[in-house]
Short mmCIF file of C-alpha atoms and ligand atoms in Angstrom, two decimals:
data_model
loop_
_atom_site.label_atom_id
_atom_site.label_comp_id
_atom_site.label_asym_id
_atom_site.label_seq_id
_atom_site.Cartn_x
_atom_site.Cartn_y
_atom_site.Cartn_z
CA MET A 1 -0.16 0.75 -0.13
CA SER A 2 1.22 3.65 -0.68
CA LYS A 3 1.86 5.68 2.29
CA SER A 4 -0.25 8.24 1.31
CA LYS A 5 -3.02 5.57 1.98
CA THR A 6 -1.93 4.70 5.27
CA LEU A 7 -3.90 6.43 7.41
CA GLU A 8 -0.18 7.55 9.45
CA GLY A 9 0.29 8.62 5.78
CA LYS A 10 -3.28 10.65 5.00
CA ILE A 11 -2.50 12.76 8.78
CA GLN A 12 0.31 13.09 8.16
CA LEU A 13 -0.54 14.96 4.80
CA LYS A 14 -2.75 16.79 6.70
CA LEU A 15 -0.03 18.58 8.62
CA ASP A 16 2.24 19.16 6.45
CA GLN A 17 -0.36 21.11 4.10
CA ARG A 18 -0.23 22.99 7.70
CA LYS A 19 2.81 23.31 7.47
CA GLU A 20 3.25 24.71 3.94
CA LYS A 21 0.07 27.01 5.06
CA ASN A 22 3.15 28.37 8.48
CA SER A 23 -0.28 27.45 10.69
CA PHE A 24 0.96 24.33 11.94
CA ARG A 25 0.21 24.44 15.67
CA SER A 26 2.59 22.91 18.12
CA LEU A 27 1.89 23.40 22.03
CA LYS A 28 3.82 25.49 23.34
CA ASN A 29 5.91 26.19 26.66
CA ILE A 30 7.98 29.42 27.35
CA PRO A 31 8.91 30.30 31.20
CA ASN A 32 9.58 33.50 32.84
CA LEU A 33 7.51 35.88 30.35
CA ILE A 34 6.07 38.57 30.99
CA ASP A 35 2.07 36.78 31.30
CA PHE A 36 0.06 38.83 28.19
CA CYS A 37 -1.88 36.38 26.77
CA SER A 38 -3.79 33.91 29.83
CA ASN A 39 -6.80 33.86 30.57
CA ASP A 40 -6.00 34.55 33.80
CA TYR A 41 -7.36 38.50 33.99
CA LEU A 42 -7.10 38.63 37.59
CA GLY A 43 -4.43 36.14 38.83
CA PHE A 44 -6.38 34.04 40.29
CA SER A 45 -5.46 30.87 39.45
CA GLN A 46 -1.67 31.86 41.51
CA SER A 47 -4.14 33.61 44.63
CA ILE A 48 -7.02 31.42 44.99
CA ASN A 49 -5.25 28.44 47.69
CA VAL A 50 -7.03 25.75 48.66
CA LYS A 51 -5.98 22.43 50.75
CA PRO A 52 -6.37 19.03 49.28
CA ILE A 53 -10.00 18.62 51.28
CA GLY A 54 -11.31 14.97 51.14
CA SER A 55 -11.61 12.71 47.88
CA SER A 56 -9.04 13.38 45.41
CA GLY A 57 -12.42 12.55 42.50
CA ALA A 58 -15.74 11.84 42.21
CA THR A 59 -15.45 8.76 41.93
CA GLY A 60 -18.25 8.70 39.29
CA SER A 61 -21.16 10.75 37.16
CA ARG A 62 -23.63 12.70 39.93
CA LEU A 63 -26.29 10.60 38.06
CA ILE A 64 -24.21 7.40 40.03
CA SER A 65 -21.61 8.06 42.77
CA GLY A 66 -20.44 11.58 41.82
CA ASN A 67 -23.10 13.28 43.47
CA SER A 68 -22.95 15.66 47.18
CA SER A 69 -23.98 18.10 49.12
CA LYS A 70 -21.15 19.75 47.92
CA PHE A 71 -22.24 20.16 45.00
CA GLU A 72 -25.57 20.92 45.89
CA ASP A 73 -25.04 24.03 47.89
CA LEU A 74 -22.63 25.66 46.29
CA GLU A 75 -25.25 25.46 43.61
CA ILE A 76 -27.08 27.21 45.50
CA LYS A 77 -25.33 29.80 45.79
CA ILE A 78 -23.86 30.25 42.58
CA ALA A 79 -27.69 30.60 41.86
CA LYS A 80 -27.99 33.55 44.59
CA PHE A 81 -24.37 35.26 42.94
CA HIS A 82 -26.02 35.18 39.46
CA ASP A 83 -29.39 36.01 40.52
CA SER A 84 -30.89 32.23 38.73
CA GLU A 85 -32.93 30.39 39.23
CA THR A 86 -30.64 27.65 39.34
CA ALA A 87 -27.46 26.63 38.47
CA LEU A 88 -25.91 23.16 37.20
CA ILE A 89 -22.61 22.56 37.21
CA CYS A 90 -20.56 20.73 34.62
CA ASN A 91 -17.35 19.79 34.41
CA SER A 92 -16.24 22.47 31.91
CA GLY A 93 -17.75 25.48 29.32
CA TYR A 94 -17.07 22.98 26.64
CA ASP A 95 -18.78 19.91 28.22
CA ALA A 96 -22.04 22.61 29.19
CA ASN A 97 -21.61 23.83 25.15
CA LEU A 98 -21.89 20.70 24.14
CA GLY A 99 -24.59 19.27 26.29
CA LEU A 100 -26.68 21.72 26.42
CA PHE A 101 -26.95 23.18 22.67
CA SER A 102 -26.70 19.48 21.71
CA CYS A 103 -30.09 18.53 23.19
CA ILE A 104 -31.41 22.47 23.94
CA ALA A 105 -33.75 21.55 20.66
CA ASP A 106 -35.11 19.31 18.22
CA LYS A 107 -36.23 18.18 14.35
CA GLY A 108 -38.05 21.32 13.35
CA ASP A 109 -36.27 23.95 15.61
CA THR A 110 -33.97 25.77 14.81
CA ILE A 111 -31.15 27.09 16.12
CA ILE A 112 -29.47 30.55 15.10
CA TYR A 113 -25.41 31.74 16.20
CA ASP A 114 -23.44 34.85 16.01
CA GLN A 115 -20.63 33.34 13.10
CA TYR A 116 -17.90 33.99 15.85
CA ILE A 117 -19.82 31.68 18.02
CA HIS A 118 -17.05 28.61 20.37
CA ALA A 119 -16.32 25.83 18.82
CA SER A 120 -18.18 23.91 21.73
CA ILE A 121 -21.26 26.22 20.32
CA ARG A 122 -20.36 25.44 16.89
CA ASP A 123 -19.68 21.12 18.25
CA GLY A 124 -23.16 21.04 20.45
CA ILE A 125 -25.36 22.50 17.61
CA ARG A 126 -23.47 19.83 14.78
CA LEU A 127 -24.16 17.37 17.69
CA SER A 128 -28.25 18.78 17.61
CA LYS A 129 -30.92 17.19 15.44
CA ALA A 130 -32.43 21.29 14.33
CA ARG A 131 -31.78 23.29 11.72
CA SER A 132 -29.36 26.11 12.13
CA PHE A 133 -27.72 29.21 11.09
CA SER A 134 -25.51 31.24 11.40
CA PHE A 135 -25.62 35.81 11.41
CA GLU A 136 -22.65 38.35 10.61
CA HIS A 137 -21.09 39.03 13.72
CA ASN A 138 -22.95 41.40 15.85
CA ASN A 139 -25.44 42.29 12.91
CA LEU A 140 -28.87 43.03 13.74
CA TYR A 141 -30.84 43.05 10.56
CA SER A 142 -28.46 39.98 9.19
CA LEU A 143 -30.41 37.81 12.48
CA GLU A 144 -33.56 38.94 11.95
CA ARG A 145 -33.61 38.20 7.92
CA LYS A 146 -32.44 34.53 9.80
CA LEU A 147 -35.48 34.92 12.70
CA LYS A 148 -37.74 35.53 9.45
CA GLN A 149 -36.73 31.64 8.27
CA ALA A 150 -37.39 30.12 11.98
CA THR A 151 -39.15 26.79 12.47
CA GLY A 152 -40.14 25.61 16.48
CA SER A 153 -38.87 26.86 19.03
CA ILE A 154 -36.56 28.89 18.26
CA ILE A 155 -32.91 29.23 20.25
CA ILE A 156 -30.20 32.26 19.66
CA ALA A 157 -27.07 32.00 20.88
CA VAL A 158 -24.54 34.98 21.28
CA GLU A 159 -21.58 35.55 23.25
CA SER A 160 -21.11 38.84 26.06
CA ILE A 161 -17.37 38.63 25.08
CA TYR A 162 -16.27 37.08 21.88
CA SER A 163 -12.86 35.47 22.61
CA MET A 164 -11.00 36.37 19.25
CA ASP A 165 -12.20 39.90 19.15
CA GLY A 166 -12.68 41.25 22.59
CA ASP A 167 -15.84 42.90 21.33
CA CYS A 168 -19.35 42.82 23.12
CA THR A 169 -22.39 41.34 21.64
CA PRO A 170 -25.25 43.87 21.96
CA LEU A 171 -27.06 42.45 24.32
CA LEU A 172 -30.27 44.42 25.15
CA GLU A 173 -30.73 45.16 20.98
CA ILE A 174 -30.88 41.57 20.95
CA ILE A 175 -33.18 41.04 23.60
CA THR A 176 -35.77 43.22 21.91
CA LEU A 177 -35.51 41.62 18.57
CA CYS A 178 -35.17 38.24 20.06
CA GLU A 179 -38.28 39.10 22.31
CA LYS A 180 -40.77 40.20 19.26
CA TYR A 181 -39.82 37.16 17.60
CA ASN A 182 -40.04 34.37 20.80
CA ALA A 183 -36.50 33.04 20.37
CA HIS A 184 -35.25 31.98 23.30
CA ILE A 185 -31.65 33.59 23.86
CA ILE A 186 -28.23 31.41 25.21
CA LEU A 187 -25.56 33.97 26.17
CA ASP A 188 -22.02 32.35 27.37
CA GLU A 189 -20.46 34.58 29.35
CA ALA A 190 -16.87 32.90 29.31
CA HIS A 191 -14.99 35.77 29.22
CA ALA A 192 -17.07 38.52 31.22
CA THR A 193 -16.85 36.30 34.26
CA GLY A 194 -15.15 37.92 36.95
CA VAL A 195 -14.89 40.57 34.15
CA LEU A 196 -18.37 43.20 33.76
CA GLY A 197 -20.48 43.99 36.29
CA ASP A 198 -19.11 45.74 40.16
CA ASN A 199 -18.28 41.65 40.89
CA GLY A 200 -17.70 41.04 37.80
CA GLU A 201 -21.29 38.07 37.21
CA GLY A 202 -21.19 39.14 33.68
CA LEU A 203 -23.57 41.20 30.68
CA ALA A 204 -26.13 40.82 31.82
CA GLN A 205 -26.05 40.91 35.42
CA ASN A 206 -24.07 44.11 34.35
CA LEU A 207 -27.30 45.27 32.54
CA LYS A 208 -30.46 43.77 34.11
CA VAL A 209 -31.17 42.07 31.70
CA GLN A 210 -30.68 38.57 33.15
CA ASN A 211 -34.16 37.16 34.26
CA ARG A 212 -34.55 37.86 30.06
CA LEU A 213 -32.58 34.78 28.54
CA PHE A 214 -33.63 31.37 28.88
CA ALA A 215 -30.05 30.88 29.63
CA ARG A 216 -25.83 31.60 30.81
CA VAL A 217 -23.51 29.70 30.55
CA HIS A 218 -20.52 30.96 33.15
CA THR A 219 -16.98 29.46 33.32
CA TYR A 220 -14.71 29.10 35.54
CA GLY A 221 -11.08 28.57 33.91
CA LYS A 222 -10.56 31.96 32.31
CA ALA A 223 -11.02 35.72 35.97
CA MET A 224 -12.36 32.93 38.07
CA GLY A 225 -8.73 31.24 38.38
CA CYS A 226 -9.74 27.42 38.32
CA HIS A 227 -11.63 24.74 36.22
CA GLY A 228 -15.87 23.63 35.80
CA ALA A 229 -18.33 25.39 33.99
CA VAL A 230 -21.89 26.50 35.08
CA ILE A 231 -25.34 26.08 33.59
CA LEU A 232 -28.08 29.17 34.74
CA GLY A 233 -32.15 29.45 33.70
CA SER A 234 -34.71 27.49 35.47
CA GLU A 235 -35.53 24.43 37.39
CA THR A 236 -37.07 22.79 34.21
CA LEU A 237 -34.19 23.50 32.09
CA ARG A 238 -31.96 22.33 35.07
CA ASN A 239 -33.96 18.95 35.36
CA TYR A 240 -34.21 17.98 31.74
CA LEU A 241 -30.09 18.75 31.43
CA ILE A 242 -29.92 16.60 33.81
CA ASN A 243 -32.16 13.77 31.86
CA TYR A 244 -30.23 14.40 28.49
CA SER A 245 -26.93 16.22 28.27
CA ARG A 246 -24.91 14.15 27.64
CA SER A 247 -21.50 15.04 28.70
CA PHE A 248 -23.78 15.74 31.77
CA ILE A 249 -25.05 11.97 32.14
CA TYR A 250 -21.46 10.46 30.72
CA SER A 251 -18.43 12.37 32.60
CA THR A 252 -17.42 11.45 35.99
CA ALA A 253 -17.92 15.39 38.43
CA LEU A 254 -15.93 17.38 39.22
CA GLY A 255 -14.01 16.48 42.71
CA THR A 256 -14.12 18.29 45.21
CA HIS A 257 -10.64 20.34 44.79
CA SER A 258 -12.51 21.92 41.86
CA LEU A 259 -15.73 22.78 43.81
CA LYS A 260 -13.50 24.37 46.42
CA CYS A 261 -11.19 25.95 44.23
CA ILE A 262 -14.71 27.38 42.16
CA GLU A 263 -16.27 28.80 45.90
CA ALA A 264 -13.09 30.41 47.39
CA ALA A 265 -13.34 32.14 43.42
CA TYR A 266 -16.53 33.53 44.19
CA THR A 267 -15.84 34.47 47.49
CA LYS A 268 -12.84 36.42 46.14
CA LEU A 269 -14.92 38.37 43.55
CA THR A 270 -17.18 39.42 46.42
CA SER A 271 -14.62 41.86 47.05
CA ALA A 272 -12.06 41.98 44.15
CA GLU A 273 -9.78 45.20 44.18
CA GLU A 274 -8.34 43.07 41.35
CA ILE A 275 -11.47 44.00 38.37
CA ASN A 276 -11.07 47.56 39.43
CA ARG A 277 -7.32 47.34 38.82
CA LEU A 278 -8.13 45.78 35.94
CA HIS A 279 -10.52 47.65 33.97
CA GLN A 280 -7.95 50.42 34.76
CA ASN A 281 -4.74 48.64 33.31
CA ILE A 282 -7.13 48.54 30.01
CA SER A 283 -7.68 52.11 29.90
CA ASP A 284 -4.50 52.46 30.32
CA PHE A 285 -3.49 50.16 27.54
CA LYS A 286 -5.25 51.29 25.06
CA SER A 287 -4.42 55.43 25.59
CA LEU A 288 -1.07 54.51 25.54
CA LEU A 289 -1.11 52.96 21.66
CA SER A 290 -0.51 55.62 18.67
CA VAL A 291 -3.01 56.93 16.56
CA LYS A 292 -1.11 54.08 14.04
CA LEU A 293 -1.72 50.94 16.21
CA LYS A 294 -4.90 52.61 17.20
CA SER A 295 -6.59 52.58 13.38
CA ARG A 296 -4.96 48.49 13.70
CA LEU A 297 -7.30 48.81 17.17
CA LEU A 298 -10.21 46.09 17.50
CA GLU A 299 -13.25 47.77 19.83
CA SER A 300 -12.64 46.82 22.70
CA ILE A 301 -13.72 46.95 26.85
CA SER A 302 -12.89 43.57 27.57
CA PRO A 303 -9.50 42.38 28.62
CA ILE A 304 -9.10 41.40 24.86
CA GLN A 305 -7.65 43.40 23.12
CA CYS A 306 -5.99 42.76 19.09
CA ILE A 307 -4.03 44.25 16.93
CA LEU A 308 -4.63 43.37 13.65
CA ILE A 309 -1.43 42.71 11.05
CA PRO A 310 -2.93 40.27 8.22
CA GLY A 311 -1.29 37.90 6.49
CA ILE A 312 0.11 34.47 9.22
CA ASP A 313 4.48 35.39 8.08
CA LYS A 314 3.81 38.71 10.13
CA ALA A 315 1.22 38.28 12.27
CA LYS A 316 4.45 35.41 14.06
CA SER A 317 7.15 37.62 13.01
CA VAL A 318 5.57 40.32 15.36
CA GLU A 319 4.57 37.20 17.98
CA ALA A 320 8.47 35.80 17.78
CA GLY A 321 9.23 40.14 17.74
CA LEU A 322 7.60 40.03 20.93
CA GLN A 323 8.91 36.89 23.05
CA ALA A 324 11.99 37.95 22.35
CA LYS A 325 11.55 40.81 24.63
CA GLY A 326 9.95 39.04 26.81
CA LEU A 327 6.35 40.13 26.59
CA ASP A 328 4.38 35.62 25.84
CA CYS A 329 1.68 37.66 23.09
CA ARG A 330 0.07 34.95 20.65
CA ALA A 331 -0.40 35.19 17.26
CA ILE A 332 -3.99 34.72 16.38
CA LEU A 333 -3.83 33.53 12.76
CA HIS A 334 -6.17 31.50 9.92
CA PRO A 335 -8.18 28.96 10.48
CA THR A 336 -8.35 30.85 13.62
CA VAL A 337 -9.66 33.89 11.81
CA GLU A 338 -10.85 34.70 8.50
CA GLU A 339 -8.45 34.47 6.38
CA GLY A 340 -6.53 38.71 6.04
CA LYS A 341 -7.96 38.94 10.24
CA GLU A 342 -4.68 37.54 12.18
CA ARG A 343 -4.20 39.68 14.63
CA ILE A 344 -1.62 39.72 17.46
CA ARG A 345 -4.20 39.20 20.56
CA ILE A 346 -2.75 40.59 23.67
CA CYS A 347 -4.70 39.45 27.13
CA ILE A 348 -4.35 42.37 29.76
CA HIS A 349 -4.50 41.77 33.37
CA SER A 350 -5.29 43.85 37.08
CA PHE A 351 -1.74 42.33 37.69
CA ASN A 352 0.14 43.40 35.28
CA THR A 353 2.35 46.06 36.23
CA THR A 354 2.40 49.81 34.72
CA GLU A 355 5.87 49.33 33.41
CA GLU A 356 5.04 46.48 31.60
CA ILE A 357 1.75 47.79 29.92
CA LYS A 358 3.58 50.41 28.11
CA LEU A 359 6.87 48.66 27.42
CA CYS A 360 4.49 46.14 25.53
CA VAL A 361 3.25 49.04 23.62
CA ASP A 362 6.39 50.70 23.55
CA ILE A 363 7.06 47.24 21.69
CA LEU A 364 4.43 46.81 19.28
CA GLU A 365 5.30 50.65 18.33
CA GLU A 366 8.97 49.47 17.30
CA LEU A 367 7.28 45.80 15.48
CA ILE A 368 4.51 47.29 13.52
CA LYS A 369 6.13 50.05 11.60
C1 PLP B 1 -16.75 31.52 25.11
C2 PLP B 1 -16.22 30.64 24.75
N1 PLP B 1 -16.98 29.20 25.63
C3 PLP B 1 -17.23 28.02 26.35
C4 PLP B 1 -15.14 27.95 26.26
C5 PLP B 1 -14.65 26.49 26.93
O1 PLP B 1 -14.67 26.79 28.09
P1 PLP B 1 -14.05 25.99 29.09
O2 PLP B 1 -12.42 26.20 29.01
O3 PLP B 1 -14.10 25.77 30.90
O4 PLP B 1 -13.67 24.37 28.56
C6 PLP B 1 -14.60 29.06 25.62
C7 PLP B 1 -12.77 28.62 26.61
O5 PLP B 1 -11.76 28.91 25.12
C8 PLP B 1 -14.78 30.16 25.73
O6 PLP B 1 -13.75 31.14 24.90
#
């Protein structure tokens, strides 16, 4: 058999195609760089200190041996914090979205999603029997055109803050439009958790529209500095997920240590000085940029600040230049973003010092001529 016909040969060919396009991904571990790329926006991954307690693993899924009063008590606290009827903890944001979107709509129903929606929601939709359409990013006219074609129950998927652009969804306008069509909104608050709202409650509570949404997904691997996620919604939705969400049913539950970390992160949020510092740093970063760099900057009030550098080679060379000067910033390349929209993605944190932010801007100015 020729080499290109074997499985090993075929997957190697696909890797070679990535290498030809200079978009081959590999795992990197570059120690001692200044963090301008992690999602640890508030530095909680370093400051939450929970001693090992109880068992190391949950021993089973929540429906078998993995459930405990620790889960249920924490879910009640989380629901209260987020002003929701109920909360259901999931193993990760990916699991939460996969399970929720794959089971929430049936044949004859319609899921409409923003074109920049996260892969976990896309994968959930692929597993669903419902029809699905994307609408142009943050474009209400495009959304309305799709709403007019929808049948059955209508689900709309949007993110509070889009992970590769850092911009916000126009949530109030989307809610008003969806109410006209009796459509149900699911809001992914992954990058807004710990970031938006006085205590990091997220976009929906910041705008006081939490009761006009069908469900919210908060994740704990970003500003909360730990791991896991929660789905917020009605008692009926929670019962439905426990019965139909396959990623919830068929996976070992989080261990006690993870639950304690989530609880500790929420406790820290209620007095988080870090949230103010984060927003001050975001505003400092933006105001330090020259007019030239500002013209390449994507509109964002979030910790995710992107400077467009079209072309894979150019974006990669700016990434290498920043890393050579000790700054961990990452280039985001096609196919993660559209061809020609490659960029440097800078994640600002509460713990970045004024000097670090200034250094980052100075090096960017030097590299992007
Ligand atoms: C918008 C969004 N939703 C969901 C996820 C998945 O969350 P997790 O990392 O907890 O699986 C991410 C993480 O990249 C994300 O950016």
